[in-house]
PDB file of C-alpha atoms in Angstrom:
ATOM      1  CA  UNK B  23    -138.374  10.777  59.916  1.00 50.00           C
ATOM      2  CA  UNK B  24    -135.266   9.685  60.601  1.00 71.00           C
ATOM      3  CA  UNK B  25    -135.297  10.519  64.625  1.00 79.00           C
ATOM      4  CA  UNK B  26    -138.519   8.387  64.136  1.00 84.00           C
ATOM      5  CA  UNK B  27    -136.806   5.589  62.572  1.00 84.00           C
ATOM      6  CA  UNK B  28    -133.791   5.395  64.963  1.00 85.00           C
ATOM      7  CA  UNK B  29    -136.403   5.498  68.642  1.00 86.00           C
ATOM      8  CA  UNK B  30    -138.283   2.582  66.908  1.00 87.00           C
ATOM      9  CA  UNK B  31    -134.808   1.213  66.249  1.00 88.00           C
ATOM     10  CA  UNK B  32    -134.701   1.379  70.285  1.00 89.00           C
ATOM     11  CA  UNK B  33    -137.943   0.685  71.374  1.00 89.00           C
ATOM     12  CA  UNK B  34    -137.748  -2.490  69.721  1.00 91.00           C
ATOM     13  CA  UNK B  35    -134.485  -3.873  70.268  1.00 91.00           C
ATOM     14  CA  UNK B  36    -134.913  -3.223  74.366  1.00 92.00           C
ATOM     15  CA  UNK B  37    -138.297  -4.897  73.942  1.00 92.00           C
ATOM     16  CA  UNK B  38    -136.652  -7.978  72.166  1.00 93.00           C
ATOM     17  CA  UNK B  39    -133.854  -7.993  74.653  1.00 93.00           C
ATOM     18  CA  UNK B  40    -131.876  -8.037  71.373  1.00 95.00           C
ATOM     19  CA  UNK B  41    -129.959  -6.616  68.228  1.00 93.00           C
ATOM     20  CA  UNK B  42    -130.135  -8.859  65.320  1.00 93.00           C
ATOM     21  CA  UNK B  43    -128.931  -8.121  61.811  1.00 89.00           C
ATOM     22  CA  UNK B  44    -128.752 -10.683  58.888  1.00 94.00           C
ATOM     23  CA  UNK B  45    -125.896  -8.719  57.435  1.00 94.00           C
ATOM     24  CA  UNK B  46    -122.637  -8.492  58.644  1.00 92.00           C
ATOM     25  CA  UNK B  47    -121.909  -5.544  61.415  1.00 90.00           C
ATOM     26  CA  UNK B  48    -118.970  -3.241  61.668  1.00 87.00           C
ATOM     27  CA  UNK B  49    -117.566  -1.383  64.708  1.00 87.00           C
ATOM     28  CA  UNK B  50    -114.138   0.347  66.063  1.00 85.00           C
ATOM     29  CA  UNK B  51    -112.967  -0.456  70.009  1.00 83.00           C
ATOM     30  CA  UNK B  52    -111.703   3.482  69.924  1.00 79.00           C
ATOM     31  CA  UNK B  53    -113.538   6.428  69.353  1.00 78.00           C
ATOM     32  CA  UNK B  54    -116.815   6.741  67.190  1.00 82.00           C
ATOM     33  CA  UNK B  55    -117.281   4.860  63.845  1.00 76.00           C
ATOM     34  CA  UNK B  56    -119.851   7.085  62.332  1.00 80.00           C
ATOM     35  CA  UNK B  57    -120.020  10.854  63.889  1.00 83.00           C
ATOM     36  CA  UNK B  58    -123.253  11.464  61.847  1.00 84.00           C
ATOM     37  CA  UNK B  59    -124.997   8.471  63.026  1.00 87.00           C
ATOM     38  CA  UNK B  60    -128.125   8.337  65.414  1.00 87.00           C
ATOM     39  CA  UNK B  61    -127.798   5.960  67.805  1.00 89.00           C
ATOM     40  CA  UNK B  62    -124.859   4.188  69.175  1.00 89.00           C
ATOM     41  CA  UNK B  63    -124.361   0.833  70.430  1.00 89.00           C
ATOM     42  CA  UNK B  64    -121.515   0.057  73.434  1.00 89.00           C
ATOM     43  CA  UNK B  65    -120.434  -3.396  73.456  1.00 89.00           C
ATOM     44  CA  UNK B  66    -119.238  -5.019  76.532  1.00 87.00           C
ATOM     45  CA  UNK B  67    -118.220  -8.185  75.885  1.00 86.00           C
ATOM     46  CA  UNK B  68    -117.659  -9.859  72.677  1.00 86.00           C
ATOM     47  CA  UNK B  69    -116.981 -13.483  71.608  1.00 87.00           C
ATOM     48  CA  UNK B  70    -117.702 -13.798  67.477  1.00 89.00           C
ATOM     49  CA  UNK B  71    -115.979 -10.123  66.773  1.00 92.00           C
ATOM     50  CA  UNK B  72    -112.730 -10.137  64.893  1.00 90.00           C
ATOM     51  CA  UNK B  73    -110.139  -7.683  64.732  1.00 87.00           C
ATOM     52  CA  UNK B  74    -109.133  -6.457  61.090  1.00 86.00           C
ATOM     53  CA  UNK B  75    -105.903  -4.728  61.621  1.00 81.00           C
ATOM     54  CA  UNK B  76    -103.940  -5.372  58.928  1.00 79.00           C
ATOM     55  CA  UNK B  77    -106.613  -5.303  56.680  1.00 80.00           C
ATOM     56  CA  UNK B  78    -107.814  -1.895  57.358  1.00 74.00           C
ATOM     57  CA  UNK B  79    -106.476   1.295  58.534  1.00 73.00           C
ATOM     58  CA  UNK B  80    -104.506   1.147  61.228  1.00 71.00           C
ATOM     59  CA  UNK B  81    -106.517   4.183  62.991  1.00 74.00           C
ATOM     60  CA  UNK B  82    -109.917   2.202  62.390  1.00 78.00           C
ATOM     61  CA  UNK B  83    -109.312  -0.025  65.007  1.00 82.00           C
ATOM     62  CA  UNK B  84    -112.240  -2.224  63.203  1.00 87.00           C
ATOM     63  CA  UNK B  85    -114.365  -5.216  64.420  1.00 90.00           C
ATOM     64  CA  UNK B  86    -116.141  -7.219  62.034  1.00 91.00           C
ATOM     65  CA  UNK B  87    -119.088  -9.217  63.343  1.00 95.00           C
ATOM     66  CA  UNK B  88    -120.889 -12.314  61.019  1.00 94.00           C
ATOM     67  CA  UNK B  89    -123.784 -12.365  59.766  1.00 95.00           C
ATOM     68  CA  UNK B  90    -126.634 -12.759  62.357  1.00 95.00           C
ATOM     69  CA  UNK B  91    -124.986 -12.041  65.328  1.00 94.00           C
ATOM     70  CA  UNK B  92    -127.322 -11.047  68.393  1.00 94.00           C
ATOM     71  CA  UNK B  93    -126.116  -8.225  70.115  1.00 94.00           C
ATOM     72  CA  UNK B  94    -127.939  -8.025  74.060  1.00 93.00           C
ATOM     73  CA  UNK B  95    -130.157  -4.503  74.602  1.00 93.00           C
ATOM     74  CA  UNK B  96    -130.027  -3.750  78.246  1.00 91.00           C
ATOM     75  CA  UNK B  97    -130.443  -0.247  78.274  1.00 91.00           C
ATOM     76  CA  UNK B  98    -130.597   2.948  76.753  1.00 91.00           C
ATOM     77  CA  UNK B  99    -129.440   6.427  77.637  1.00 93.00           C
ATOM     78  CA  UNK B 100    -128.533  10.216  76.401  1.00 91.00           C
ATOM     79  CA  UNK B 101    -124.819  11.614  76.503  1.00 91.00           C
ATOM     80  CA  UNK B 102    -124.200  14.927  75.144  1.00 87.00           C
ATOM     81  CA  UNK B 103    -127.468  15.124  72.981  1.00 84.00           C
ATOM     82  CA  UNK B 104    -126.584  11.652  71.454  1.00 87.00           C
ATOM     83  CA  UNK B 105    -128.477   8.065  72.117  1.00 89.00           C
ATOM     84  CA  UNK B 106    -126.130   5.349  72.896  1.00 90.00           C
ATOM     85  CA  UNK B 107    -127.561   1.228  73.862  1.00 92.00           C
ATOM     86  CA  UNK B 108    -125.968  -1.168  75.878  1.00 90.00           C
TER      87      UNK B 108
END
């Protein structure tokens, strides 16, 4: 179900050109944010994303987006069994 879920996830957001969430989205500029997730987004570029060091952890390296922002689908592909869009 939840394979299902996640390549509807990306089937849709490449056919709208575009992520958009009306809640407020989380990410780290290091490493992986969520090893058990199922589908990871890169970010380029980024304009509206804050930093919250010295809020957080320093090891969380976290980015904090608002509410609504639309993040650009180009592309999808598979690295080491897991699904990543750019």
């Amino acid at each position: 179900m939840y394979q299902e879920v996640s390549e509807n996830f990306v089937s849709d957001a490449l056919e709208r050109g575009y992520i958009q969430e009306k809640s407020y989205a989380s990410s780290t500029q290091h490493g992986v944010y969520n090893a058990e997730d199922d589908v990871r987004m890169v970010i380029r570029k980024s304009n509206s994303g804050r930093q919250l060091n010295g809020f957080t952890l320093d090891t969380e390296n976290e980015v904090l987006f608002k509410r609504n922002t639309k993040f650009i689908a180009t592309d999808t592909y598979v690295k080491d069994g897991k699904r990543y869009m750019r």
